Amino acid sequence: MAEKITVEELLARNKIVMASHTPAPTFQFLAENQIAVAKTLVVACVDPRSDPSYILGLKFGEAGILRNIGGQVKPLLNDILALDNLITFEQVMIIHHTDCGSTHFTNEQVRGVLTQRDPQAAAEMNVESVDFGAVSNLPDSVVRDVKFLKEHKLMREELKENIKGYLYDIEKGSLEEISG
Ligand SMILES: [Zn+2]
């Protein structure tokens, strides 16, 4: 897929981007001009094959996007709550994808590597009880994440009704809604 690329090359690209950059609006500008901010939150995997802008054909500013390993909501809960406080989202799409890296390792493997690297630090951080995001069943992980947000006491009730989960097929490009 991607060629190896250095930070220096990426910084050089930024100079090119900067040359034609138009200033992005500030929150103050948006408020003063009554321009609505995106009311859709998309949660997806960091995997480049699972890029929500590509999958959903998003134009600039059409959605807030949070990404982590697998597109798993639990480690993102604080971000979701804080962003919803600021933005007041109307809908949430949780997108997991086929062949996700999270299905190619286990929590036990990560714990083993970290413990071998520094047993004392691993013990101090209690890595044996840490969930590193390994997934064993993909449709189930979507159901689990939708359920987690819908049942979380700190989530806003109106938003809970508009949380949907999907499995994205990296071969077909299709999104399948997964309901629990
Ligand atoms: Zn993934």
XYZ file of N, CA and C and ligand atoms in Angstrom:
541
model
N 0.832 -1.195 0.000
C 0.000 0.000 0.000
C 0.874 1.256 0.000
N 1.173 1.798 1.168
C 1.900 3.069 1.216
C 3.404 2.833 1.231
N 4.132 3.691 0.507
C 5.588 3.663 0.561
C 6.026 4.212 1.918
N 7.235 3.824 2.324
C 7.760 4.383 3.560
C 7.967 5.882 3.362
N 7.524 6.657 4.321
C 7.625 8.111 4.174
C 8.211 8.713 5.441
N 9.094 9.710 5.261
C 9.751 10.313 6.429
C 8.952 11.516 6.933
N 9.224 11.882 8.190
C 8.581 13.069 8.766
C 8.979 14.304 7.961
N 10.243 14.341 7.501
C 10.720 15.495 6.731
C 9.890 15.663 5.459
N 9.592 14.537 4.802
C 8.786 14.606 3.572
C 7.376 15.108 3.881
N 6.840 14.642 5.012
C 5.486 15.064 5.382
C 5.460 16.559 5.705
N 6.518 17.039 6.382
C 6.586 18.472 6.698
C 6.720 19.298 5.421
N 7.433 18.755 4.449
C 7.563 19.450 3.162
C 6.204 19.526 2.476
N 5.416 18.443 2.582
C 4.070 18.454 2.003
C 3.202 19.510 2.675
N 3.400 19.657 3.996
C 2.606 20.654 4.720
C 2.854 22.060 4.175
N 4.105 22.327 3.800
C 4.424 23.641 3.232
C 3.597 23.876 1.965
N 3.426 22.819 1.174
C 2.645 22.939 -0.070
C 1.169 23.174 0.267
N 0.678 22.407 1.242
C -0.722 22.572 1.671
C -0.939 23.990 2.195
N 0.018 24.445 3.004
C -0.089 25.759 3.636
C -0.193 26.871 2.590
N 0.491 26.680 1.476
C 0.534 27.716 0.440
C -0.857 28.038 -0.103
N -1.744 27.047 -0.109
C -3.087 27.305 -0.646
C -4.166 27.221 0.439
N -3.697 27.243 1.705
C -4.644 27.096 2.812
C -5.532 28.331 2.978
N -6.834 28.065 3.183
C -7.717 29.164 3.570
C -8.044 28.991 5.048
N -8.061 30.086 5.816
C -8.257 29.956 7.265
C -9.559 29.224 7.592
N -9.478 28.263 8.524
C -10.690 27.559 8.978
C -11.436 28.468 9.949
N -12.775 28.413 9.946
C -13.545 29.299 10.832
C -13.355 28.934 12.300
N -13.326 29.933 13.150
C -13.253 29.692 14.597
C -14.661 29.425 15.128
N -14.746 28.885 16.333
C -16.053 28.674 16.963
C -16.784 30.019 17.105
N -16.009 31.068 17.414
C -16.617 32.390 17.578
C -17.249 32.866 16.261
N -16.528 32.663 15.165
C -17.046 33.063 13.851
C -18.322 32.290 13.526
N -18.285 30.966 13.804
C -19.461 30.124 13.517
C -20.669 30.609 14.309
N -20.435 30.925 15.587
C -21.536 31.365 16.452
C -22.080 32.709 15.978
N -21.190 33.645 15.690
C -21.615 34.996 15.276
C -22.375 34.980 13.961
N -22.024 34.030 13.108
C -22.672 33.968 11.794
C -23.742 32.882 11.728
N -24.063 32.336 12.875
C -25.099 31.307 13.000
C -24.906 30.164 12.008
N -23.670 29.739 11.903
C -23.354 28.594 11.046
C -23.348 27.342 11.928
N -24.175 26.379 11.573
C -24.288 25.164 12.384
C -23.034 24.308 12.239
N -22.597 23.732 13.348
C -21.488 22.777 13.267
C -22.068 21.389 13.003
N -21.218 20.487 12.569
C -21.667 19.135 12.223
C -22.330 18.464 13.408
N -23.480 17.860 13.181
C -24.233 17.234 14.269
C -24.130 15.713 14.248
N -23.258 15.217 13.389
C -23.069 13.769 13.301
C -21.702 13.403 13.844
N -21.676 12.416 14.725
C -20.404 11.905 15.225
C -20.178 10.522 14.624
N -19.010 10.332 14.028
C -18.649 9.024 13.490
C -17.486 8.473 14.300
N -17.633 7.246 14.767
C -16.553 6.561 15.481
C -16.069 5.425 14.586
N -14.782 5.414 14.299
C -14.260 4.389 13.383
C -12.834 4.008 13.761
N -12.331 2.999 13.068
C -10.975 2.489 13.327
C -9.914 3.408 12.709
N -8.713 3.413 13.297
C -7.597 4.203 12.758
C -7.100 3.652 11.427
N -7.449 2.428 11.120
C -6.982 1.782 9.894
C -7.306 2.649 8.668
N -6.292 2.917 7.810
C -6.539 3.756 6.625
C -7.641 3.192 5.717
N -7.847 1.871 5.780
C -8.886 1.262 4.948
C -10.280 1.569 5.481
N -10.330 2.148 6.658
C -11.602 2.418 7.328
C -11.772 3.918 7.579
N -11.442 4.704 6.566
C -11.490 6.167 6.690
C -12.918 6.666 6.458
N -13.575 7.212 7.485
C -14.971 7.629 7.341
C -15.185 8.671 6.241
N -14.208 9.554 6.029
C -14.360 10.562 4.977
C -14.537 9.884 3.623
N -13.788 8.814 3.417
C -13.882 8.054 2.165
C -15.163 7.230 2.134
N -15.397 6.464 3.192
C -16.535 5.537 3.231
C -17.865 6.269 3.052
N -17.988 7.415 3.723
C -19.262 8.132 3.745
C -19.280 9.316 2.777
N -18.199 9.478 2.045
C -18.133 10.596 1.102
C -18.304 11.935 1.796
N -17.689 12.073 2.960
C -17.868 13.290 3.758
C -17.143 14.479 3.147
N -17.837 15.591 3.128
C -17.175 16.835 2.755
C -16.642 17.482 4.033
N -15.766 18.466 3.888
C -15.145 19.124 5.033
C -16.206 19.586 6.036
N -16.030 19.197 7.277
C -16.888 19.704 8.344
C -18.245 19.043 8.471
N -18.525 17.995 7.711
C -19.854 17.387 7.772
C -20.054 16.460 8.964
N -18.965 16.031 9.579
C -19.098 15.146 10.745
C -17.892 15.304 11.649
N -18.106 15.062 12.931
C -16.996 14.920 13.854
C -16.550 13.471 13.786
N -15.258 13.242 13.780
C -14.765 11.867 13.632
C -13.812 11.531 14.766
N -14.095 10.437 15.453
C -13.180 9.923 16.478
C -12.696 8.562 16.002
N -11.390 8.351 16.068
C -10.851 7.061 15.606
C -9.876 6.489 16.630
N -9.961 5.181 16.808
C -8.988 4.465 17.638
C -8.934 3.018 17.135
N -8.275 2.155 17.868
C -8.198 0.753 17.459
C -9.597 0.156 17.391
N -10.002 -0.255 16.217
C -11.275 -0.940 16.050
C -12.487 -0.014 16.006
N -12.304 1.278 16.313
C -13.468 2.167 16.411
C -14.298 1.825 17.637
N -13.589 1.514 18.732
C -14.277 1.046 19.935
C -14.610 2.214 20.861
N -15.855 2.277 21.297
C -16.346 3.471 21.988
C -15.905 3.579 23.450
N -15.670 2.449 24.079
C -15.388 2.497 25.523
C -14.198 3.408 25.869
N -13.039 3.246 25.179
C -11.916 4.129 25.521
C -12.163 5.576 25.095
N -13.197 5.817 24.277
C -13.480 7.165 23.767
C -14.603 7.851 24.533
N -15.092 7.203 25.564
C -16.277 7.721 26.257
C -16.108 9.175 26.702
N -14.988 9.487 27.337
C -14.788 10.861 27.825
C -14.780 11.862 26.677
N -14.176 11.470 25.564
C -14.147 12.347 24.385
C -15.569 12.584 23.868
N -16.341 11.506 23.809
C -17.714 11.601 23.298
C -18.547 12.512 24.199
N -18.414 12.343 25.505
C -19.180 13.159 26.449
C -18.773 14.632 26.350
N -17.486 14.885 26.276
C -16.998 16.267 26.212
C -17.423 16.927 24.901
N -17.289 16.196 23.795
C -17.672 16.748 22.488
C -19.164 16.997 22.411
N -19.944 16.074 22.958
C -21.402 16.245 22.928
C -21.810 17.452 23.754
N -21.057 17.712 24.817
C -21.308 18.897 25.634
C -21.108 20.176 24.817
N -20.104 20.135 23.956
C -19.762 21.309 23.148
C -20.656 21.424 21.916
N -20.910 20.312 21.255
C -21.550 20.308 19.925
C -23.046 19.995 19.994
N -23.469 19.157 20.935
C -24.826 18.596 21.005
C -25.141 17.816 19.717
N -24.591 16.628 19.637
C -24.779 15.784 18.452
C -26.228 15.341 18.301
N -26.611 15.059 17.057
C -27.949 14.525 16.793
C -27.908 13.032 16.486
N -26.761 12.552 16.023
C -26.661 11.122 15.706
C -25.221 10.633 15.809
N -25.106 9.342 16.111
C -23.786 8.712 16.221
C -23.753 7.480 15.328
N -22.705 7.363 14.533
C -22.487 6.149 13.734
C -21.214 5.476 14.236
N -21.348 4.223 14.638
C -20.185 3.448 15.066
C -19.853 2.483 13.917
N -18.639 2.586 13.405
C -18.269 1.763 12.253
C -17.065 0.874 12.578
N -17.279 -0.435 12.586
C -16.167 -1.384 12.660
C -15.999 -1.968 11.261
N -14.860 -2.605 11.000
C -14.642 -3.062 9.619
C -14.042 -4.460 9.559
N -14.279 -5.116 8.418
C -13.767 -6.469 8.223
C -12.231 -6.444 8.189
N -11.618 -7.538 8.563
C -10.159 -7.700 8.600
C -9.488 -6.682 9.522
N -10.213 -6.217 10.527
C -9.664 -5.209 11.457
C -8.440 -5.766 12.193
N -7.431 -4.902 12.368
C -6.233 -5.308 13.110
C -6.556 -5.824 14.506
N -7.654 -5.312 15.066
C -8.034 -5.727 16.427
C -8.393 -7.207 16.501
N -8.623 -7.827 15.327
C -8.926 -9.262 15.313
C -7.663 -10.091 15.080
N -6.525 -9.391 14.889
C -5.282 -10.088 14.570
C -4.300 -10.137 15.740
N -4.735 -9.702 16.906
C -3.906 -9.879 18.101
C -4.840 -10.186 19.264
N -4.255 -10.616 20.373
C -5.080 -10.849 21.565
C -4.572 -9.960 22.695
N -5.442 -9.695 23.648
C -5.026 -8.920 24.826
C -3.884 -9.625 25.547
N -3.934 -10.968 25.569
C -2.899 -11.746 26.255
C -1.529 -11.512 25.607
N -1.505 -11.439 24.263
C -0.227 -11.205 23.575
C 0.360 -9.851 23.967
N -0.476 -8.821 23.983
C 0.013 -7.475 24.325
C 0.506 -7.462 25.774
N -0.270 -8.076 26.657
C 0.136 -8.134 28.067
C 1.484 -8.842 28.209
N 1.647 -9.939 27.463
C 2.880 -10.720 27.511
C 4.078 -9.895 27.063
N 3.921 -9.158 25.955
C 5.009 -8.339 25.419
C 5.394 -7.250 26.417
N 4.398 -6.577 26.972
C 4.671 -5.480 27.909
C 5.309 -5.996 29.195
N 4.862 -7.169 29.638
C 5.406 -7.749 30.867
C 6.852 -8.178 30.658
N 7.121 -8.723 29.469
C 8.487 -9.149 29.165
C 9.425 -7.942 29.066
N 8.915 -6.862 28.497
C 9.726 -5.655 28.307
C 10.093 -5.028 29.653
N 9.148 -4.929 30.537
C 9.399 -4.307 31.846
C 8.403 -4.866 32.862
N 8.780 -5.990 33.502
C 7.851 -6.659 34.421
C 7.337 -5.751 35.520
N 8.221 -4.903 36.043
C 7.814 -4.041 37.155
C 6.778 -3.003 36.711
N 7.060 -2.355 35.580
C 6.122 -1.351 35.064
C 4.785 -2.000 34.725
N 4.863 -3.201 34.136
C 3.625 -3.899 33.765
C 2.788 -4.210 34.998
N 3.472 -4.596 36.077
C 2.758 -4.896 37.318
C 2.159 -3.625 37.916
N 2.953 -2.543 37.889
C 2.460 -1.263 38.432
C 1.236 -0.779 37.674
N 1.244 -0.992 36.361
C 0.127 -0.522 35.537
C -0.997 -1.561 35.474
N -0.794 -2.680 36.159
C -1.814 -3.729 36.218
C -2.281 -4.162 34.831
N -1.313 -4.411 33.931
C -1.669 -4.707 32.541
C -2.514 -5.977 32.395
N -2.428 -6.853 33.408
C -3.210 -8.089 33.317
C -4.713 -7.827 33.239
N -5.125 -6.666 33.718
C -6.562 -6.378 33.669
C -6.911 -5.321 32.612
N -5.914 -4.942 31.784
C -6.176 -3.905 30.776
C -6.722 -4.539 29.492
N -7.764 -3.910 28.961
C -8.310 -4.328 27.668
C -7.593 -3.525 26.585
N -6.785 -4.204 25.769
C -6.036 -3.515 24.728
C -6.804 -3.448 23.405
N -8.056 -3.831 23.446
C -8.920 -3.636 22.280
C -9.003 -4.817 21.331
N -8.453 -5.959 21.743
C -8.561 -7.133 20.876
C -10.027 -7.519 20.712
N -10.366 -7.926 19.478
C -11.751 -8.296 19.166
C -11.761 -9.721 18.634
N -12.689 -10.549 19.114
C -12.746 -11.921 18.612
C -13.920 -12.133 17.647
N -14.942 -11.295 17.752
C -16.087 -11.447 16.854
C -16.554 -10.066 16.392
N -16.447 -9.806 15.085
C -16.721 -8.446 14.603
C -18.166 -7.978 14.722
N -19.150 -8.703 14.234
C -20.500 -8.173 14.448
C -20.802 -7.977 15.927
N -20.314 -8.879 16.765
C -20.576 -8.762 18.211
C -19.967 -7.492 18.804
N -18.801 -7.093 18.266
C -18.150 -5.897 18.819
C -18.976 -4.646 18.507
N -19.664 -4.652 17.360
C -20.537 -3.516 17.022
C -21.733 -3.484 17.976
N -22.353 -4.637 18.149
C -23.509 -4.739 19.061
C -23.109 -4.286 20.465
N -21.949 -4.769 20.911
C -21.457 -4.424 22.250
C -21.276 -2.910 22.407
N -20.709 -2.268 21.374
C -20.424 -0.834 21.473
C -21.689 0.024 21.411
N -22.641 -0.373 20.564
C -23.920 0.353 20.507
C -24.595 0.256 21.872
N -24.599 -0.959 22.407
C -25.221 -1.214 23.713
C -24.523 -0.390 24.808
N -23.202 -0.356 24.753
C -22.440 0.368 25.776
C -22.862 1.835 25.839
N -22.955 2.482 24.666
C -23.321 3.909 24.654
C -24.788 4.113 25.012
N -25.646 3.231 24.471
C -27.083 3.378 24.725
C -27.423 3.179 26.199
N -26.617 2.375 26.883
C -26.938 2.087 28.280
C -26.126 2.916 29.264
N -25.219 3.758 28.731
C -24.369 4.495 29.660
C -25.143 5.633 30.322
N -25.036 5.701 31.622
C -25.822 6.674 32.390
C -25.455 8.117 32.089
N -24.227 8.346 31.637
C -23.808 9.728 31.392
C -24.138 10.217 29.985
N -24.601 9.303 29.127
C -24.973 9.720 27.767
C -26.323 10.425 27.788
N -26.482 11.433 26.923
C -27.719 12.185 26.831
C -28.834 11.303 26.261
N -30.011 11.334 26.855
C -31.107 10.449 26.449
C -31.492 10.623 24.979
N -31.588 11.896 24.516
C -31.988 12.147 23.114
C -30.990 11.528 22.146
N -29.711 11.594 22.525
C -28.681 11.063 21.636
C -28.696 9.534 21.616
N -29.017 8.959 22.772
C -29.038 7.492 22.877
C -29.967 6.867 21.829
N -31.025 7.598 21.459
C -32.002 7.040 20.512
C -31.487 7.047 19.092
N -30.395 7.769 18.861
C -29.880 7.890 17.490
C -28.438 7.400 17.375
N -28.193 6.262 18.013
C -26.876 5.624 17.917
C -27.036 4.371 17.071
N -26.279 4.319 15.980
C -26.381 3.136 15.124
C -25.004 2.527 14.888
N -24.973 1.212 14.705
C -23.709 0.513 14.501
C -23.662 -0.167 13.140
N -22.474 -0.191 12.546
C -22.316 -0.751 11.207
C -21.038 -1.573 11.105
N -21.088 -2.547 10.217
C -19.873 -3.267 9.845
C -19.563 -2.899 8.394
N -18.373 -2.346 8.198
C -17.934 -1.930 6.862
C -17.123 -3.052 6.232
N -17.489 -3.419 5.022
C -16.794 -4.484 4.295
C -15.720 -3.844 3.415
N -14.433 -4.097 3.737
C -13.346 -3.414 3.009
C -13.235 -3.891 1.562
N -13.819 -5.050 1.245
C -13.779 -5.511 -0.149
C -14.895 -4.904 -0.965
N -16.110 -4.950 -0.421
C -17.268 -4.454 -1.169
C -17.467 -2.949 -1.027
N -16.960 -2.372 0.050
C -17.208 -0.949 0.318
C -18.575 -0.718 0.932
N -19.223 -1.808 1.356
C -20.601 -1.691 1.862
C -20.654 -1.527 3.373
N -21.721 -0.872 3.828
C -21.982 -0.726 5.260
C -23.215 -1.545 5.605
N -23.060 -2.462 6.532
C -24.206 -3.261 6.979
C -24.593 -2.813 8.379
N -25.851 -2.409 8.521
C -26.278 -2.012 9.866
C -26.388 -3.252 10.736
N -25.795 -3.162 11.924
C -25.827 -4.288 12.855
C -26.664 -3.866 14.050
N -27.806 -4.488 14.204
C -28.614 -4.167 15.385
C -28.533 -5.317 16.372
N -28.518 -4.958 17.620
C -28.305 -5.952 18.672
C -29.466 -6.892 18.868
Zn -9.428 -1.756 12.261
